[in-house]
mmCIF file with all atom_site columns, C-alpha atoms in Angstrom:
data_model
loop_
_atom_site.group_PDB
_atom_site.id
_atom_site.type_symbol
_atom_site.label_atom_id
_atom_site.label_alt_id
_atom_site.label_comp_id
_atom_site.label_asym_id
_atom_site.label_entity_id
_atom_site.label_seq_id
_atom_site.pdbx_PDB_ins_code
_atom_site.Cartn_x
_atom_site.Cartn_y
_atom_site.Cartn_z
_atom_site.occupancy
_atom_site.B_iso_or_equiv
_atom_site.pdbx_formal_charge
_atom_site.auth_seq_id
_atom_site.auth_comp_id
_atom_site.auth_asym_id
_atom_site.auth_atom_id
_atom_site.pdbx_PDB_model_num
ATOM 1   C CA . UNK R 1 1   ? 10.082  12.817  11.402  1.00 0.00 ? 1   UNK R CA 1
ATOM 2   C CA . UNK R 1 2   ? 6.648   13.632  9.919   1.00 0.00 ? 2   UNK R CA 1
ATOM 3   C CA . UNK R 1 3   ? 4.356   10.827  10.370  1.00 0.00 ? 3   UNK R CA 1
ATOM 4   C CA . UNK R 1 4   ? 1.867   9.675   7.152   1.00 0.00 ? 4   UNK R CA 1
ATOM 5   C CA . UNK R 1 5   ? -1.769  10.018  8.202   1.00 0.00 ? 5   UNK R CA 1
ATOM 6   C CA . UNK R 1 6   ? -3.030  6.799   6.515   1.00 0.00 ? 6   UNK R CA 1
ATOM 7   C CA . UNK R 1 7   ? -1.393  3.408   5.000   1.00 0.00 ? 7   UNK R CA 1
ATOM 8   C CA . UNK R 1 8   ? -3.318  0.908   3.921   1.00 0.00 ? 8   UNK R CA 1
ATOM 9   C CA . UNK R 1 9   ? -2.222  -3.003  3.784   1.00 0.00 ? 9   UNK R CA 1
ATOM 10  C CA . UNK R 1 10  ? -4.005  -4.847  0.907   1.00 0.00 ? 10  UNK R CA 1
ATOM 11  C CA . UNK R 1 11  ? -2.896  -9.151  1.478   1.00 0.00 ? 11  UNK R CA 1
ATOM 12  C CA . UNK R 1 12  ? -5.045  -11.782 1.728   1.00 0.00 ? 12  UNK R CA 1
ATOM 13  C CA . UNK R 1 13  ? -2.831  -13.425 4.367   1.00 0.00 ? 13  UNK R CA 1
ATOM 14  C CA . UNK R 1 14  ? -3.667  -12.125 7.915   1.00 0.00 ? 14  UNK R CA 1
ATOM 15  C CA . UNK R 1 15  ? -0.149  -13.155 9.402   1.00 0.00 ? 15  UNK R CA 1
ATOM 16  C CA . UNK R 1 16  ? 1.362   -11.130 6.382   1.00 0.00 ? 16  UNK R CA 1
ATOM 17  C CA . UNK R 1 17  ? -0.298  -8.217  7.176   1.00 0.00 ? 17  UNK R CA 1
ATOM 18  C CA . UNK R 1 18  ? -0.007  -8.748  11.078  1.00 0.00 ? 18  UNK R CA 1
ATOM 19  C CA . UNK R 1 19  ? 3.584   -8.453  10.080  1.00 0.00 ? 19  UNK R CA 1
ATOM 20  C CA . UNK R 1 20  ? 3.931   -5.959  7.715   1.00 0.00 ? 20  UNK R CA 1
ATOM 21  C CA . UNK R 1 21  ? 1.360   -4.091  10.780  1.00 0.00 ? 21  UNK R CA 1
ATOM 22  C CA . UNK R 1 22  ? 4.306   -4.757  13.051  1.00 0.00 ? 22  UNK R CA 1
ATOM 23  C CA . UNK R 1 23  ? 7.099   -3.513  10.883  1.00 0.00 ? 23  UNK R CA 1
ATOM 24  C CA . UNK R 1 24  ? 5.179   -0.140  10.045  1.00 0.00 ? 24  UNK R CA 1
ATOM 25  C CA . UNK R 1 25  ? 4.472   0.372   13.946  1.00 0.00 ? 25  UNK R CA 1
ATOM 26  C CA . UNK R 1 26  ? 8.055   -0.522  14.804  1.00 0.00 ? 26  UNK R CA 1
ATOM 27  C CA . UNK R 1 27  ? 9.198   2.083   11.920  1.00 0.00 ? 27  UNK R CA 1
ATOM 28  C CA . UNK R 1 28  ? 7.052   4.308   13.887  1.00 0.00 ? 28  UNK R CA 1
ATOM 29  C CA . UNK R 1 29  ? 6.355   6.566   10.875  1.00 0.00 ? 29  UNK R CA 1
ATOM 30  C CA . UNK R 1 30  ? 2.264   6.235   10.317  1.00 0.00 ? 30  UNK R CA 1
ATOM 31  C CA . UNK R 1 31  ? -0.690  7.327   12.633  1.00 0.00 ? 31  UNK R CA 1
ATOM 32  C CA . UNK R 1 32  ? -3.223  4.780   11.498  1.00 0.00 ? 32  UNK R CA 1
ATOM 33  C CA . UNK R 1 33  ? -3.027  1.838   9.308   1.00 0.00 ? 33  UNK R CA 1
ATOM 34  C CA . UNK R 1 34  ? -5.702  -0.002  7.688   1.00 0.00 ? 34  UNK R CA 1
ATOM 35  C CA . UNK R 1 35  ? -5.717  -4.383  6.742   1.00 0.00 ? 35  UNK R CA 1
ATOM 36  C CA . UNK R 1 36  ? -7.838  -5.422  3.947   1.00 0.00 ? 36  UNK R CA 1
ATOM 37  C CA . UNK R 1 37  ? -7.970  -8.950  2.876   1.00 0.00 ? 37  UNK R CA 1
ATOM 38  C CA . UNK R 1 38  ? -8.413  -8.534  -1.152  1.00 0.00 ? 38  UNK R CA 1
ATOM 39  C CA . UNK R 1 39  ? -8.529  -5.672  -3.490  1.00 0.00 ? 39  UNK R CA 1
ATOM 40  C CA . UNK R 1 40  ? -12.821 -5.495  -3.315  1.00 0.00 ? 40  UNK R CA 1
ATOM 41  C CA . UNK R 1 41  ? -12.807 -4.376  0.517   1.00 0.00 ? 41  UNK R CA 1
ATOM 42  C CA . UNK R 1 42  ? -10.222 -1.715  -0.447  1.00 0.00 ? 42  UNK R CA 1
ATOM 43  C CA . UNK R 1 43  ? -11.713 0.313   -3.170  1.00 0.00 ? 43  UNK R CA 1
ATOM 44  C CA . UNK R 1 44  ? -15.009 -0.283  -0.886  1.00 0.00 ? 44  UNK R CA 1
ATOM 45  C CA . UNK R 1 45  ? -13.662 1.549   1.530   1.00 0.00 ? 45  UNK R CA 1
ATOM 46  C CA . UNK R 1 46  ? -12.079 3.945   -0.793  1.00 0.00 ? 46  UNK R CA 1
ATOM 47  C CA . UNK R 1 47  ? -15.420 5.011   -2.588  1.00 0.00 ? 47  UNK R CA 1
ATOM 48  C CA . UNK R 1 48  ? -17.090 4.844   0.900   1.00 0.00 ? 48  UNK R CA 1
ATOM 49  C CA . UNK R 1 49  ? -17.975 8.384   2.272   1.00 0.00 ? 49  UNK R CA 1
ATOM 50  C CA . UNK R 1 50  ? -17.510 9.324   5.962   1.00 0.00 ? 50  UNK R CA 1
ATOM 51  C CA . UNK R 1 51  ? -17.889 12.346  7.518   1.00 0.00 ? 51  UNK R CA 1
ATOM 52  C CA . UNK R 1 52  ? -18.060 14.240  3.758   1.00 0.00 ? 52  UNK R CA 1
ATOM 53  C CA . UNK R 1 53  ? -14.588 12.809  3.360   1.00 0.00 ? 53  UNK R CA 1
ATOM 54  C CA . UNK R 1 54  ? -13.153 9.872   1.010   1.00 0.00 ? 54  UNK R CA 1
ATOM 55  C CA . UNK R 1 55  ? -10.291 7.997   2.816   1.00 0.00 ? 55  UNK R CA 1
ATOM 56  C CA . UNK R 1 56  ? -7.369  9.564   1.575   1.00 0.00 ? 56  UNK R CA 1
ATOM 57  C CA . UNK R 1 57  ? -4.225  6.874   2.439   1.00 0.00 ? 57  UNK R CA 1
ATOM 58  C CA . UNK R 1 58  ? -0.901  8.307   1.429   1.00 0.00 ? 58  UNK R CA 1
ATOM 59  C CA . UNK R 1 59  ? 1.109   4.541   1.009   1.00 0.00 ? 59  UNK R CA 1
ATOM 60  C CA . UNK R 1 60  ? -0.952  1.530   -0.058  1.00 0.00 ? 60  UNK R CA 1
ATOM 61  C CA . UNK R 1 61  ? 1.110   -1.769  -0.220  1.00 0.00 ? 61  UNK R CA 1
ATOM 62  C CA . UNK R 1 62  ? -0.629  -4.318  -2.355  1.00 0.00 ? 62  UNK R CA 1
ATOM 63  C CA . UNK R 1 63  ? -0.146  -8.086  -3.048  1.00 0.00 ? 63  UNK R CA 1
ATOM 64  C CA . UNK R 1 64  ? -0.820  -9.416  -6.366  1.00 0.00 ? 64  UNK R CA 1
ATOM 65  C CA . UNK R 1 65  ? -2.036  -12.905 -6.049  1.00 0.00 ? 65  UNK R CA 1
ATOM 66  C CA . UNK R 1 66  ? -5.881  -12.582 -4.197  1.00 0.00 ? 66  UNK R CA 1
ATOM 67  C CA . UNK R 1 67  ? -9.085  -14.055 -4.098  1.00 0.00 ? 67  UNK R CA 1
ATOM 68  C CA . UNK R 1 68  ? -12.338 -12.232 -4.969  1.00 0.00 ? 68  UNK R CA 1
ATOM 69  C CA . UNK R 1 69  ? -9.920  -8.910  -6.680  1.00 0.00 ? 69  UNK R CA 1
ATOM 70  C CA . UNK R 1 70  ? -6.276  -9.269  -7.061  1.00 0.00 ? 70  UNK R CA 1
ATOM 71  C CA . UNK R 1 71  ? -3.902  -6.576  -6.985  1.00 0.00 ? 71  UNK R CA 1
ATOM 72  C CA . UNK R 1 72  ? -4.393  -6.186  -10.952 1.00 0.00 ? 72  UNK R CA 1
ATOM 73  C CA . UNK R 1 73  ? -7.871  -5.621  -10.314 1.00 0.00 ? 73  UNK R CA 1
ATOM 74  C CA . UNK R 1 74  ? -7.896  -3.832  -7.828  1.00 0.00 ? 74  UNK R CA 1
ATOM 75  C CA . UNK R 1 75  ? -5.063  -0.958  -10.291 1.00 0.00 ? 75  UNK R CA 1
ATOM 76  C CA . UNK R 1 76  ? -7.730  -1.364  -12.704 1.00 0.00 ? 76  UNK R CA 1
ATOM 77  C CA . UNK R 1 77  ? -11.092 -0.290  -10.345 1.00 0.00 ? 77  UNK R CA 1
ATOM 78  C CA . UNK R 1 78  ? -8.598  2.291   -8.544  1.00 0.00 ? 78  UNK R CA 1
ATOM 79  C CA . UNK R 1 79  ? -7.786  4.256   -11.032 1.00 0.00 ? 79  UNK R CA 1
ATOM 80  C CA . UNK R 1 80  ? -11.493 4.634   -12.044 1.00 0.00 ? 80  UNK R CA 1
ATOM 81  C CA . UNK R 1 81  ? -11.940 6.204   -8.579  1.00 0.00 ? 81  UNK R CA 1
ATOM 82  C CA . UNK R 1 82  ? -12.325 10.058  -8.479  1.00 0.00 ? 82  UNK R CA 1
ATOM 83  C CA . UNK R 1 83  ? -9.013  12.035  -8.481  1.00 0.00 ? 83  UNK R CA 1
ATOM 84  C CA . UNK R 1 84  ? -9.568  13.489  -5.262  1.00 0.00 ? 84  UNK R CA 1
ATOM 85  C CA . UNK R 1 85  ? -9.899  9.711   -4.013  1.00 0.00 ? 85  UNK R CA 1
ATOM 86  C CA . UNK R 1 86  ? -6.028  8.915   -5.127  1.00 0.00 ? 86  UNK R CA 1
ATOM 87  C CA . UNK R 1 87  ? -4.470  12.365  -4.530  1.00 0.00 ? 87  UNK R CA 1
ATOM 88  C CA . UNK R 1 88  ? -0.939  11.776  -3.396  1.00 0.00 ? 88  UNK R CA 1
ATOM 89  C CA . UNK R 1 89  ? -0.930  8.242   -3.059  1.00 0.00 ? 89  UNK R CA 1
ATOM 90  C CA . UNK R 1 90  ? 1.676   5.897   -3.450  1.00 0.00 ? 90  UNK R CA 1
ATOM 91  C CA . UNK R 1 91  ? 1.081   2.092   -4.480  1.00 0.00 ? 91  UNK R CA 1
ATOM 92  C CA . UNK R 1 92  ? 4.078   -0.747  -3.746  1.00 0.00 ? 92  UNK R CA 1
ATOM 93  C CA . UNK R 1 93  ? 2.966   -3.889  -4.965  1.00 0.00 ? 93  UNK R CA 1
ATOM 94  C CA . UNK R 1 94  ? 4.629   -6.382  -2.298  1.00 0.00 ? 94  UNK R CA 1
ATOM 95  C CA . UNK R 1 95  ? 4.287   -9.851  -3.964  1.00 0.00 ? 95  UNK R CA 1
ATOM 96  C CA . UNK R 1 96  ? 5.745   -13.655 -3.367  1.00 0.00 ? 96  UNK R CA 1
ATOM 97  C CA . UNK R 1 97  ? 5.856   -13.636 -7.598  1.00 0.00 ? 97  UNK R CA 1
ATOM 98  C CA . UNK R 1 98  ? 8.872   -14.417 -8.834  1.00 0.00 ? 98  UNK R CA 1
ATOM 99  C CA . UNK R 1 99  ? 7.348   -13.545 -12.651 1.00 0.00 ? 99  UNK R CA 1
ATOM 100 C CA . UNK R 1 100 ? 9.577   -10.980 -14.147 1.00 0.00 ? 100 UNK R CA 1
ATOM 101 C CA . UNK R 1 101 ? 6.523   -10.241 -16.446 1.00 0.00 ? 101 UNK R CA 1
ATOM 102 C CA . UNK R 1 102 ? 4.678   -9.194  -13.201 1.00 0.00 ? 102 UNK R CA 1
ATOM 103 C CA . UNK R 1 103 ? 7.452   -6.582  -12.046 1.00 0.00 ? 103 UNK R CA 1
ATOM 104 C CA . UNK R 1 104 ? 7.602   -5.114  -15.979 1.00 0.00 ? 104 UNK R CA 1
ATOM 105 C CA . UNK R 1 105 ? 3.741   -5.096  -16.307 1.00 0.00 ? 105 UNK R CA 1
ATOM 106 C CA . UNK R 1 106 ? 3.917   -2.878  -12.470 1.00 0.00 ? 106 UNK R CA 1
ATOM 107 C CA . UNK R 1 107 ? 6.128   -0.817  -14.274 1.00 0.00 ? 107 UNK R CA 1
ATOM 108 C CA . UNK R 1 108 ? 3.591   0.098   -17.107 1.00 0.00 ? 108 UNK R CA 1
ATOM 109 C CA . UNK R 1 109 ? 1.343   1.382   -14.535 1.00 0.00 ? 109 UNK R CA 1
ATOM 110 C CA . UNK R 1 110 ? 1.089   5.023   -13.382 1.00 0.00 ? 110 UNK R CA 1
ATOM 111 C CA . UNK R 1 111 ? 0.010   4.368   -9.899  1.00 0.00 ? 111 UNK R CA 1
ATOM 112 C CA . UNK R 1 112 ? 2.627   1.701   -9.262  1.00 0.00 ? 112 UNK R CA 1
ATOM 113 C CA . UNK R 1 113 ? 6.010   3.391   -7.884  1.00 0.00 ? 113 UNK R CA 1
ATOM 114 C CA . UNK R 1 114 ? 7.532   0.149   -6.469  1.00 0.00 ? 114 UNK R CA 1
ATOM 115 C CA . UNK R 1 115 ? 7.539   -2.888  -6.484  1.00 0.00 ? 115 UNK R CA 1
ATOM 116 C CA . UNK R 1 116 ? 9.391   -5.748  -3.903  1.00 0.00 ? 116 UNK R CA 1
ATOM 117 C CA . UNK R 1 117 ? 8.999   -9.498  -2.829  1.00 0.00 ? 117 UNK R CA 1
ATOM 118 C CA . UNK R 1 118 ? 7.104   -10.072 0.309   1.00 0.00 ? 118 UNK R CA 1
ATOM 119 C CA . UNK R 1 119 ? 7.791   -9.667  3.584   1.00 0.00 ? 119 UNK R CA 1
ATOM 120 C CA . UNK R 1 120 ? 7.966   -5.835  4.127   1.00 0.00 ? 120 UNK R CA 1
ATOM 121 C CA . UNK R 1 121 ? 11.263  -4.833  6.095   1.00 0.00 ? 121 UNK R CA 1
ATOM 122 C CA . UNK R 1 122 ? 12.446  -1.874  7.748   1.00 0.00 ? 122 UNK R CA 1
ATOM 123 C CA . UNK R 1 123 ? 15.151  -1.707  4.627   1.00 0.00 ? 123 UNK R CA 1
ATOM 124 C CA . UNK R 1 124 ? 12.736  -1.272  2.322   1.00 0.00 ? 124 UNK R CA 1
ATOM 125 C CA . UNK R 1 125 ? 10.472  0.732   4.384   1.00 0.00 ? 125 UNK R CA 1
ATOM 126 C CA . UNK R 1 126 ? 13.517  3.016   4.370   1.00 0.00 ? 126 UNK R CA 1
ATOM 127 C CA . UNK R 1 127 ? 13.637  2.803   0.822   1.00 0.00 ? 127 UNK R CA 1
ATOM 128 C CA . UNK R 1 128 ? 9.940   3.721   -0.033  1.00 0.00 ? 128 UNK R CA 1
ATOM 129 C CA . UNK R 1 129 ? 9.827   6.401   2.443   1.00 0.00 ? 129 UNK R CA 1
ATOM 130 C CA . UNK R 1 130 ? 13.446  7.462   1.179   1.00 0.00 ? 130 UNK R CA 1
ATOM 131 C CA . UNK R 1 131 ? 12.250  8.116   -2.356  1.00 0.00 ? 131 UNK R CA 1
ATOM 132 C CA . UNK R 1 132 ? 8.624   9.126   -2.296  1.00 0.00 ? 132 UNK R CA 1
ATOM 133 C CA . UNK R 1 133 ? 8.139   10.418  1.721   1.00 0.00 ? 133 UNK R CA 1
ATOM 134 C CA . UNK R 1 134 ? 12.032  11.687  2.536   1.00 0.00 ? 134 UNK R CA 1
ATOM 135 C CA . UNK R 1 135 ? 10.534  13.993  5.838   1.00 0.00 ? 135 UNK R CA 1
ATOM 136 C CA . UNK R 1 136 ? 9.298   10.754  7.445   1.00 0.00 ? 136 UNK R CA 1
ATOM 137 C CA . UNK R 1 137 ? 12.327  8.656   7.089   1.00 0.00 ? 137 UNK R CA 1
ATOM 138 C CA . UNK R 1 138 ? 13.522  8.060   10.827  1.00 0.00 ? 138 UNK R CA 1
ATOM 139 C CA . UNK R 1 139 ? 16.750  9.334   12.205  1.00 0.00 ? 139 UNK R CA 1
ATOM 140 C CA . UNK R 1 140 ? 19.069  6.921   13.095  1.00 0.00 ? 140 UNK R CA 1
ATOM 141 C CA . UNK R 1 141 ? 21.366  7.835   15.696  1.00 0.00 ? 141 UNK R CA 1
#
């Protein structure tokens, strides 16, 4: 299995993303993953330079429903970004919203490739990595 360099969790609920942390260590399939508690302190650290590198994170999962920039907002500022600052990533909007407007309005959006109700499980982890990430899908015995 080929492990993703970068995923970044985007929820304004620490136990969510202590969670979803805990799922994505158990699946064993990323070297480093990143919390951020609204949309704002993402594309911060997105546009933020380090080491003449852009943080690159090949999976961002991203709640809808957040103070300060929502996951709408945070689309909208992210796909303002430099190309080379979204290269190869994949956004699933995770979201408690039971709006189907919310789901068909995710799938008017390039950078949106899936979208699921909240909490993150190993079955759709499987799913995500399935589709868009098929060498880092885990081997089950």
């Amino acid at each position: 299995m080929d492990k993703l360099k970068s995923v970044v969790l985007i929820d304004d609920c620490k136990a969510t993303n202590y969670i979803h942390r805990l799922i994505i260590e158990k699946y064993g399939f990323a070297e480093a993953i990143t919390e951020f508690m609204n949309g704002k302190e993402a594309i911060d650290y997105l546009s933020t330079e380090v080491d003449g590198e852009f943080p690159t994170p090949e999976l961002i999962f991203l709640d809808l429903n957040m103070p300060v920039m929502n996951g709408w907002e945070f689309l909208e500022s992210y796909k303002h970004l430099p190309s080379n600052q979204q290269a190869g990533v994949v956004v699933v909007m995770l979201t408690t919203s039971l709006n189907p407007d919310d789901e068909a309005q995710a799938d008017n959006i390039d950078g949106v490739k899936a979208f699921s109700s909240k909490p993150l499980t190993i079955e759709k982890l499987d799913g995500v990595l399935a589709e868009f990430y098929p060498r880092s899908v885990r081997e089950l015995p």
